[in-house]
XYZ file of C-alpha atoms in Angstrom:
578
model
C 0.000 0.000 0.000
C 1.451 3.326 -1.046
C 1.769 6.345 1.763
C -0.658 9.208 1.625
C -0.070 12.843 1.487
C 0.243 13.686 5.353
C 2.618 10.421 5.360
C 4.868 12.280 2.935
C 4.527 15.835 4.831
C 6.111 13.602 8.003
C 8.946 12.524 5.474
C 9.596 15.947 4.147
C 9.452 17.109 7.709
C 11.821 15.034 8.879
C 14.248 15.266 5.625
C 14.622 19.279 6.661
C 15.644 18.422 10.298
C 12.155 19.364 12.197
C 11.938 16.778 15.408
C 8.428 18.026 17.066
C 5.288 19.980 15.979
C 3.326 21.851 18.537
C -0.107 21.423 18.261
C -3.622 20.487 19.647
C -4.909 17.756 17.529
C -8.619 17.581 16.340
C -10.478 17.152 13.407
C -8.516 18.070 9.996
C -5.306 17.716 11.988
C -6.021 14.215 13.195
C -4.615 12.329 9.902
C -1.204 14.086 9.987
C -0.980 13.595 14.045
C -1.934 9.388 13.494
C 1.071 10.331 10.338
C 3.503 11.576 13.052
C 2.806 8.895 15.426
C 3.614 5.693 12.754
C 6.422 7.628 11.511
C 8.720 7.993 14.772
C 11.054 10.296 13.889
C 9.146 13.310 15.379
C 7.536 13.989 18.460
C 3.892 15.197 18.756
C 3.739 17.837 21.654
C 0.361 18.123 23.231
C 0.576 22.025 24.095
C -2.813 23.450 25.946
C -3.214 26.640 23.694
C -1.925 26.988 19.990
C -0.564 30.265 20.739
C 2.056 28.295 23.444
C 2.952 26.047 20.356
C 3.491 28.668 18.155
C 6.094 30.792 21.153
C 7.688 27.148 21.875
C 7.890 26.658 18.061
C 9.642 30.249 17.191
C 12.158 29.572 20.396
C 13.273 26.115 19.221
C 13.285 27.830 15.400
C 15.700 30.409 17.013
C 18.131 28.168 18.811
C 17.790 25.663 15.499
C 16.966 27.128 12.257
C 13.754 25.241 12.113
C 10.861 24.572 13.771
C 6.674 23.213 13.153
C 3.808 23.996 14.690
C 0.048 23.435 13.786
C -3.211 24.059 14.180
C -6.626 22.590 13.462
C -9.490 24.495 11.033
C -11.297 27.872 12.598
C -10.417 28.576 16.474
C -6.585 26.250 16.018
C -5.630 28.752 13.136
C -6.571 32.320 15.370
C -4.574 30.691 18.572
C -1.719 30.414 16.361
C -1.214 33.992 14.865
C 0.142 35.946 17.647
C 3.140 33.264 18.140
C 3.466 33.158 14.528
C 3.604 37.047 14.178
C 6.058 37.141 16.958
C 8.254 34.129 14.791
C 8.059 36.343 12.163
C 9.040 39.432 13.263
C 11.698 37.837 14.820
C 13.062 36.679 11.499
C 12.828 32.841 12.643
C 12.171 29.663 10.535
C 8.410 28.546 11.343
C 6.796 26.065 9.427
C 2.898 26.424 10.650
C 0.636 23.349 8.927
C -2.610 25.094 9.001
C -5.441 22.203 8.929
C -8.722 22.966 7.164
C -11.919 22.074 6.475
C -12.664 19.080 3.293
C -12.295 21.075 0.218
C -15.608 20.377 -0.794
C -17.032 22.953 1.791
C -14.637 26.015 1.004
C -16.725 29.105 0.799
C -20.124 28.094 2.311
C -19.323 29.035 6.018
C -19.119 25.721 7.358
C -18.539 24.982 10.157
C -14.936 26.355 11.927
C -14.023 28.042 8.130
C -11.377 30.268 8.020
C -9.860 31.898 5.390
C -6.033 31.211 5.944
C -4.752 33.222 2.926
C -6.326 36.196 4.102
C -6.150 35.170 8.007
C -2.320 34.939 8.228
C -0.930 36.673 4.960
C 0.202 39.505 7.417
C 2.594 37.002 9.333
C 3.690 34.814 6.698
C 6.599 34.702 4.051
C 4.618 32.210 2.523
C 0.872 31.112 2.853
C -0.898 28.496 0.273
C -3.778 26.288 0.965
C -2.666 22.841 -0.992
C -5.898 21.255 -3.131
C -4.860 18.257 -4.695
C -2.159 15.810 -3.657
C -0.122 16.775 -6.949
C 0.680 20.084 -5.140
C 1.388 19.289 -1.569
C 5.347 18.401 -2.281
C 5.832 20.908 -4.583
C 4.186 23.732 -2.384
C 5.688 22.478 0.606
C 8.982 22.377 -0.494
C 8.895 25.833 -1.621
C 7.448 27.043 1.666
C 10.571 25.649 3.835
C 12.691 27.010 0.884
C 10.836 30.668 1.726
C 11.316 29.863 5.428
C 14.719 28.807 6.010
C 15.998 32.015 3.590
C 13.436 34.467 3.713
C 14.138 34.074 7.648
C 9.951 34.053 8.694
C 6.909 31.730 9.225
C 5.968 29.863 6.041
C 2.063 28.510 6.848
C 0.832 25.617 4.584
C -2.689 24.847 4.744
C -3.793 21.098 4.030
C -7.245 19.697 4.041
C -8.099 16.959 6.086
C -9.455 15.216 3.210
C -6.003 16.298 0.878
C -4.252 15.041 4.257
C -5.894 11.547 3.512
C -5.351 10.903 -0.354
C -2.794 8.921 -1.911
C 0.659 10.830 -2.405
C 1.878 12.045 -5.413
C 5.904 11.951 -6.508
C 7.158 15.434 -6.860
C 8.120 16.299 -10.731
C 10.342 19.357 -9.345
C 12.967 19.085 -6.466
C 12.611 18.116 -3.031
C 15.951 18.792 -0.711
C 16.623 21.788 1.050
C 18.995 23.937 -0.362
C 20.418 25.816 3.059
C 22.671 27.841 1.085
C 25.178 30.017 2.501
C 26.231 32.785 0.270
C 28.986 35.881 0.878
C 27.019 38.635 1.108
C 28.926 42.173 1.417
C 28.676 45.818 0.192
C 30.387 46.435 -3.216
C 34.229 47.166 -3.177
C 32.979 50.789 -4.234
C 31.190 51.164 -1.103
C 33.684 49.719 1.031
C 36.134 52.284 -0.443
C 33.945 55.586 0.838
C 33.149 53.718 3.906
C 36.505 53.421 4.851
C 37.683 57.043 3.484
C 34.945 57.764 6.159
C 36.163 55.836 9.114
C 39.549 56.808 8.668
C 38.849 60.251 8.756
C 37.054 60.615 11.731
C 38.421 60.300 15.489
C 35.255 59.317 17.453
C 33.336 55.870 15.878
C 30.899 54.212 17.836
C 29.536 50.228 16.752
C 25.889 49.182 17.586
C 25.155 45.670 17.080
C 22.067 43.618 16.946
C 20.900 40.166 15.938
C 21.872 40.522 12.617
C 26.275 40.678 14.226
C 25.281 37.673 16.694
C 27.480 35.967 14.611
C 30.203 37.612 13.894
C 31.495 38.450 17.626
C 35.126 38.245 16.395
C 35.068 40.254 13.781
C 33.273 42.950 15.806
C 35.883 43.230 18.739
C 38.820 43.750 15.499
C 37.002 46.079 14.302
C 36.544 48.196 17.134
C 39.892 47.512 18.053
C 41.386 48.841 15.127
C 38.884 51.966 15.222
C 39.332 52.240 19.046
C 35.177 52.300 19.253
C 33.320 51.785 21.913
C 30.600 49.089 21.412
C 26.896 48.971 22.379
C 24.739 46.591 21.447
C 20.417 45.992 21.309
C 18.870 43.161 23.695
C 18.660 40.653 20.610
C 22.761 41.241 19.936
C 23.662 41.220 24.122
C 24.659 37.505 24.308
C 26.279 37.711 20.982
C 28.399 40.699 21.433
C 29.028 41.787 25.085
C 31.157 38.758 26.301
C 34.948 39.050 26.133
C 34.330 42.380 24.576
C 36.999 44.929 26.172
C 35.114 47.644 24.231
C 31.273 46.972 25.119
C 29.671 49.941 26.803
C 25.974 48.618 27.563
C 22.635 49.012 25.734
C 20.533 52.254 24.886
C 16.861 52.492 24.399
C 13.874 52.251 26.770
C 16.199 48.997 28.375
C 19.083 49.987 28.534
C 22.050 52.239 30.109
C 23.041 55.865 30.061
C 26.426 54.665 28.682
C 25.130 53.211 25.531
C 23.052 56.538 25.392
C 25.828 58.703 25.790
C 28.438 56.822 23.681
C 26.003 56.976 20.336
C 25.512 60.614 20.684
C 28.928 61.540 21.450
C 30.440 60.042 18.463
C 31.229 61.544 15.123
C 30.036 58.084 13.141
C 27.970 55.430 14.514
C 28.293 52.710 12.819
C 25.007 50.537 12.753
C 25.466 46.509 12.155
C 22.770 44.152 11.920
C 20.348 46.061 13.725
C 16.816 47.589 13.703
C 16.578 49.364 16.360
C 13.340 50.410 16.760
C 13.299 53.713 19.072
C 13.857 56.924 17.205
C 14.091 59.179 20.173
C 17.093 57.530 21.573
C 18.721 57.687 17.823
C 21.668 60.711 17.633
C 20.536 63.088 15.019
C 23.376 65.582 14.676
C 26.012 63.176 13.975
C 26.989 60.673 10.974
C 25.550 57.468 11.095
C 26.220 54.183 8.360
C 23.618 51.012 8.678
C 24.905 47.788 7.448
C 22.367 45.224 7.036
C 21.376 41.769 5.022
C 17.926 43.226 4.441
C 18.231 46.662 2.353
C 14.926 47.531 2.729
C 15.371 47.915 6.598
C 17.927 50.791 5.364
C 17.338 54.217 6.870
C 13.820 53.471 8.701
C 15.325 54.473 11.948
C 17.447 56.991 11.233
C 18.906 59.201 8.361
C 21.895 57.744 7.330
C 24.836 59.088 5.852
C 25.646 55.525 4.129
C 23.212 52.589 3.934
C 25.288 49.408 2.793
C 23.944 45.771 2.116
C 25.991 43.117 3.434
C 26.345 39.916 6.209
C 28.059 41.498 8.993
C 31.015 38.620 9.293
C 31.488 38.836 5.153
C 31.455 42.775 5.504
C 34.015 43.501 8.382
C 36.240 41.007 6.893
C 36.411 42.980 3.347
C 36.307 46.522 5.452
C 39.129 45.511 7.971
C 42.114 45.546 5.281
C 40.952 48.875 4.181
C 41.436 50.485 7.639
C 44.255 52.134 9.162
C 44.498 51.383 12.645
C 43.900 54.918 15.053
C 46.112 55.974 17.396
C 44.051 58.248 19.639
C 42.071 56.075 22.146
C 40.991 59.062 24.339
C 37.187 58.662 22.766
C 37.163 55.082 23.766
C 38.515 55.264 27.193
C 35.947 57.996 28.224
C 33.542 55.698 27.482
C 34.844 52.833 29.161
C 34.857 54.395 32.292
C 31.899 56.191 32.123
C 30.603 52.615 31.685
C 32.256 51.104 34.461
C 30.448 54.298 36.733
C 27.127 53.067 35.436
C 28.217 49.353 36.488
C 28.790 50.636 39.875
C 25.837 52.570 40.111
C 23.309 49.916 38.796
C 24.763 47.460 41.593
C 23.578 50.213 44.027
C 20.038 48.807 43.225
C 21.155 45.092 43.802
C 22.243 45.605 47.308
C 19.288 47.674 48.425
C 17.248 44.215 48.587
C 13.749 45.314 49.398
C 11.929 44.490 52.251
C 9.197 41.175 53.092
C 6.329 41.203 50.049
C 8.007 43.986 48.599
C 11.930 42.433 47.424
C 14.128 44.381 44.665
C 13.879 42.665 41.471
C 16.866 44.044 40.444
C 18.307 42.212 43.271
C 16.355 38.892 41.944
C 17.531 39.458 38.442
C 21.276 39.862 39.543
C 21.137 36.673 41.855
C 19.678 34.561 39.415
C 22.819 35.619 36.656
C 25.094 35.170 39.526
C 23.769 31.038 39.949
C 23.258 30.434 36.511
C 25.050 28.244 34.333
C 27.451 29.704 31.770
C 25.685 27.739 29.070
C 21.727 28.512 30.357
C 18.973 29.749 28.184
C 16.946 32.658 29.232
C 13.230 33.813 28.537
C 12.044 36.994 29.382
C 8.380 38.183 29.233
C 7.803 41.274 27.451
C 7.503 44.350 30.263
C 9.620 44.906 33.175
C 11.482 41.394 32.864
C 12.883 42.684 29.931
C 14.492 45.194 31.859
C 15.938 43.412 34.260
C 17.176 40.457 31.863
C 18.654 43.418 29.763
C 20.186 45.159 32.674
C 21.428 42.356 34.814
C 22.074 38.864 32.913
C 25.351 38.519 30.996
C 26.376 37.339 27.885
C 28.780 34.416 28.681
C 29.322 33.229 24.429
C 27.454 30.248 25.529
C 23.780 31.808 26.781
C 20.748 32.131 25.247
C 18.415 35.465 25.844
C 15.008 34.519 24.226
C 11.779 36.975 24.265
C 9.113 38.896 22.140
C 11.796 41.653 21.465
C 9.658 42.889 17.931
C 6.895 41.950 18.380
C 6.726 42.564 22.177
C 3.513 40.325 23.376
C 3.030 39.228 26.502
C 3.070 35.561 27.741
C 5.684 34.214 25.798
C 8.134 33.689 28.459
C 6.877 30.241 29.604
C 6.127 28.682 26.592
C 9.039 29.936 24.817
C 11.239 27.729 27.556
C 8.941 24.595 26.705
C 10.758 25.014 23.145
C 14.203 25.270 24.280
C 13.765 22.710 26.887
C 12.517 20.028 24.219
C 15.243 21.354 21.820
C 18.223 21.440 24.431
C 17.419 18.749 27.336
C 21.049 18.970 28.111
C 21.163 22.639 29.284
C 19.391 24.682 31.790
C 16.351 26.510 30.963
C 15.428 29.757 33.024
C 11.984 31.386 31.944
C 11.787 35.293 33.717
C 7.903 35.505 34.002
C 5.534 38.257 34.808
C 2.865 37.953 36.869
C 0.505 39.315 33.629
C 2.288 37.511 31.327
C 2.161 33.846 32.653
C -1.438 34.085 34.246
C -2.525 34.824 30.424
C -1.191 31.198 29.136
C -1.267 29.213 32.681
C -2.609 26.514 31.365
C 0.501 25.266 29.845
C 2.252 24.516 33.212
C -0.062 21.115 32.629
C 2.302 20.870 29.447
C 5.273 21.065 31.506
C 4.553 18.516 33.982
C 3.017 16.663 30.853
C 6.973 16.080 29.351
C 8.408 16.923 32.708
C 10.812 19.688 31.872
C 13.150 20.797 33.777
C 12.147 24.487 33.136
C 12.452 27.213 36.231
C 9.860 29.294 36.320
C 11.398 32.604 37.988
C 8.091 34.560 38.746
C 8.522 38.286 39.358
C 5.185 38.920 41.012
C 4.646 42.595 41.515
C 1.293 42.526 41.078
C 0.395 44.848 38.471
C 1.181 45.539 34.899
C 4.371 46.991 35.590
C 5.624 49.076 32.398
C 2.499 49.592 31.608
C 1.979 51.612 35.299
C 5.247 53.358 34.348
C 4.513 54.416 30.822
C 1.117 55.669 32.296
C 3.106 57.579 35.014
C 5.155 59.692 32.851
C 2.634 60.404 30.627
C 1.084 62.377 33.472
C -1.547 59.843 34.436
C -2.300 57.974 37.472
C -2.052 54.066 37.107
C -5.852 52.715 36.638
C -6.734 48.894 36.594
C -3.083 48.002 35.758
C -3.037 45.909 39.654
C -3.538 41.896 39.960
C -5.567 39.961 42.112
C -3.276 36.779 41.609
C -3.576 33.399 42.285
C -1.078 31.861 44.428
C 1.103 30.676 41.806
C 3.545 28.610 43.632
C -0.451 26.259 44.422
C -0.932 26.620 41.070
C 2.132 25.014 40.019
C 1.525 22.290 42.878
C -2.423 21.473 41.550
C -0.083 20.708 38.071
C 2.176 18.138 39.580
C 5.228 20.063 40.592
C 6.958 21.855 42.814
C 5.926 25.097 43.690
C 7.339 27.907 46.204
C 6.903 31.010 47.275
C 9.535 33.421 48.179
C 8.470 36.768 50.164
C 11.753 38.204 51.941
C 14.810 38.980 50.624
C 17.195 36.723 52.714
C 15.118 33.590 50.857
C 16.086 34.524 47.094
C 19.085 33.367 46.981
C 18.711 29.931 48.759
C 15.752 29.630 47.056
C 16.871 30.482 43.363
C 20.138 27.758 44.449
C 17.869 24.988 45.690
C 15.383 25.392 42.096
C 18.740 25.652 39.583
C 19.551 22.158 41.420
C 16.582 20.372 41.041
C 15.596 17.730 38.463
C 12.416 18.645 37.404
C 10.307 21.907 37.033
C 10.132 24.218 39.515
C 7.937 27.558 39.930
C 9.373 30.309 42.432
C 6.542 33.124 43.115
C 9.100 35.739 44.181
C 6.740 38.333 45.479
C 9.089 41.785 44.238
C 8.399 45.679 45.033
C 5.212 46.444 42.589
C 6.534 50.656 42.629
C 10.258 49.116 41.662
C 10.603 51.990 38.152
C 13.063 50.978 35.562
C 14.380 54.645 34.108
C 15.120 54.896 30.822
C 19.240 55.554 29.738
C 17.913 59.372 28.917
C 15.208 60.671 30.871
C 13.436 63.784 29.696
C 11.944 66.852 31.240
C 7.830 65.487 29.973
C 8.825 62.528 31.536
C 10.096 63.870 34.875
C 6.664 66.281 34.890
C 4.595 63.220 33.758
C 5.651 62.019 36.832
C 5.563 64.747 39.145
C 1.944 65.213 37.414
C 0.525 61.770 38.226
C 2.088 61.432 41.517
C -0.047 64.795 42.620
C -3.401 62.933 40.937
C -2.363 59.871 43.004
C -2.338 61.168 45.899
C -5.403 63.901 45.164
C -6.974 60.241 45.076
C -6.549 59.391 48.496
C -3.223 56.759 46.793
C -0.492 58.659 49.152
C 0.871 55.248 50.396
C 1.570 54.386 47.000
C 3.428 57.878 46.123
C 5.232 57.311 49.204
C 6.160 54.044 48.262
C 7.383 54.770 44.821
C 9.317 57.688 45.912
C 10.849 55.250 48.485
C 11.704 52.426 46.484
C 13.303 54.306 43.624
C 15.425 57.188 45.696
C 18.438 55.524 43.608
C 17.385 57.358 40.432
C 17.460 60.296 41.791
C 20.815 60.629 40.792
C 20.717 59.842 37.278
C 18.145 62.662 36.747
C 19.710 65.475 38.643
């Protein structure tokens, strides 16, 4: 008997390297799950929520360069999209498989009809619905080939009555072809960029993703330049370690060294980044943007130079062309400014908080300290973000994983259900909020389900956190941005493991130990300072009268133990502002 078509999607699934899809089964999806179950080669996770199998999909994509997830017709398809538009935006090979109704019933609202073409062509590289079995190789293959280079989600929609007919032989090709081509700016370009760099005394390098890669080539180059180097929260674990010229982040996450070292330099020299904030971008000095993707040229900035190129392939033609500078003053006054920031930000780690209310930065900078060298990190989107960005370090062998585009909430936990499947061997810490992981809780069950060894790290504040400070400096008193919680550390108990909750300072560290050491999963509900403010690397005069503003409404409104509070628990910024 020959195979059918969802036998040969397992076959071509496997052939690319993907080991698991992510998926609720049901319905459509059922012949391709009972396809994936006689094949053996990959493993069916039972997630709770699509949306979890789409996060643990993009994180294992990440770490991998390829990962599947799926989702029955109607409701399984709208669970998916956020994950997927997060995979996407984060420029990570995702191949969805997008069940649907029989063919037959397209376009007479039956029941749980979607229309995937126009449902997900907004997250998607590429996005076909397959009709006969004569298409599925050939359309398949082409959406890995659009995944893996195009660097995005690739959704293929198959029928569940396609899913069941007898296979068809492909007339076209069927590998992979993971091509690796040089990719670098013109030796015309490369000429003026380095009449440029030679010419001026004060260069600064920003790195994001898009350098991860090409750490060594980085550090020559701002060795020969004598730059200072910053870096976005996607490039930190890729750039900062054994970097002698690494000066910290900028934006809403980072430090006034990376700030102040952009804006004091004559030429900042932008590689493999999109940085997204405009207001922290220098405007009255020169600024060149190398990037893979031309069309990401200039959107944050006005450049002086906009150059296409790998980052590795283009510092490697660029370095020969550079005379090495003599004057190091530029880079040594940013060094130590850095190393004063450094000093100052571990003023907020030893001021540890107090019983119900403990410093996360404290939390954060434990956990980094007891972490192993080769550990993956989540981080929820909000004030986790912060203190991942702030206070874990780049070590050449970590992993810092979050929703740093697209910037949803939630996909701390689930993202560490990916990396955990994907890397058994290492350990996996996921930095939760206490918004973000009550919105997916249901996928601690999946956890316990395959028993990983995830730690849960919760930083319970009870509110919204960023979202309380972006209303605060906008001049407006917090409103409905608290949490009634659930006792998470029960929570994680009722799903069959160990749960505990931490609520004074002197536990964190004993507790944090005990949880990197155990076996299995464990959930710590480290109850943190809810008015704990994470100030941006340049804070303006609005913000500082947003502030002032709804700090006066607050306590107008009867709040005064909460001004008091904040005022309290933040005293260490005063310093930075004045």
């Amino acid at each position: 008997m020959g195979k059918n078509v969802a036998e040969q999607l397992v076959e071509m699934l496997v052939e690319v390297g993907v080991k698991r899809v992510y998926a609720v089964t049901g319905d459509s999806l059922n012949y391709f799950n009972d396809a994936v179950r006689r094949n053996g080669k990959i493993k069916w996770i039972h997630v709770r929520n699509e949306e979890a199998g789409a996060f643990a999909a993009a994180a294992e994509a990440e770490l991998d360069g390829i990962a599947c997830c799926a989702g029955s017709c109607g409701p399984g398809h709208v669970h998916l999209i956020n994950g997927l538009y997060d995979a996407h935006r984060s420029h990570v090979p995702v191949i969805a498989i997008a069940s649907t109704i029989p063919t037959g019933e397209f376009g007479m609202d039956f029941f749980q009809e979607t229309n995937t073409i126009k449902l997900f062509d907004n997250c998607s590289y590429y996005n076909q619905v397959a009709t006969t079995a004569e298409q599925v190789p050939r359309m398949f293959q082409t959406a890995v080939q659009h995944a893996i280079h195009k660097k995005g989600v690739a959704v293929f929609g198959l029928p569940g009555d396609v899913a069941q007919m007898d296979a068809v032989e492909s007339v076209t090709s069927m590998q992979l072809f993971n091509n690796k081509p040089v990719i670098r700016p013109s030796d015309l370009e490369l000429n003026e960029l380095s009449t440029l760099l030679n010419g001026e005394k004060k260069i600064m390098l920003y790195c994001g993703i898009g350098a991860a890669d090409a750490h060594d080539e980085v550090v020559e180059l701002a060795g020969k330049l004598k730059a200072p180097v910053g870096f976005s929260f996607r490039g930190k674990m890729g750039i900062q370690y054994n970097n002698p010229y690494e000066v910290g982040m900028t934006g809403l996450l980072g430090q006034p060294s990376g700030y102040h070292a952009m804006h004091e330099a004559d030429v900042v020299l932008l590689l493999g980044t999109d940085f997204p904030y405009v207001n922290f971008m220098p405007v009255k000095n020169k600024i060149v943007q190398i990037d893979e993707k031309p069309e990401r040229l200039g959107r944050r900035a006005k450049l002086t130079m906009g150059l296409c190129g790998n980052i590795g392939d283009s510092i490697k033609a660029l370095l020969p062309l550079l005379s090495e500078k003599k004057d190091d003053s530029f880079l040594k006054s940013q060094l130590e400014f850095y190393q004063k920031v450094k000093e100052q930000q571990q003023g907020y780690v030893k001021d540890q908080g107090e019983e119900n209310k403990i410093q996360p930065e404290f939390v954060a900078e434990t956990i980094n300290r007891l972490a192993a060298d080769d550990a993956i990190f989540t981080v929820d989107t909000g004030m986790c973000c912060v203190w991942g960005a702030r206070f874990i370090d780049g070590t050449g062998k970590r992993k810092m994983l979050g929703s740093f585009n697209h910037g949803s909430m939630a996909n701390a936990m689930p993202m560490a259900i990916g990396a955990a499947l994907a890397h058994p061997q290492q350990q996996v810490i996921a930095l939760c909020g206490d918004g973000g992981l009550s919105m997916l809780l249901g996928d601690l069950a999946t956890i316990k389900q395959y028993n990983l060894p995830i730690k849960l790290i919760v930083f319970n504040n009870r509110a919204l956190g960023m979202v309380k400070l972006e209303m605060e400096v906008d001049g407006l008193p917090d409103n409905e941005t608290d949490m009634i919680n659930p006792d998470f550390a029960l929570v994680a108990q009722a799903m069959g493991f160990k749960g505990i909750t931490v609520a004074r300072p002197e536990e964190v560290e004993t507790a944090i130990s005990h949880a990197l050491k155990e076996e299995g999963p464990v959930l710590l509900n480290i109850m943190t300072n809810p008015n704990a403010l994470a100030m941006p690397p340049k804070i303006e005069w609005a913000q500082i009268k947003g502030m002032t503003e709804s700090m006066a409404k607050l306590m107008l409104g009867g709040k005064m133990s909460e001004v008091l509070d904040t005022i309290k628990s933040n005293y260490k910024h005063l310093g930075e502002v004045l």
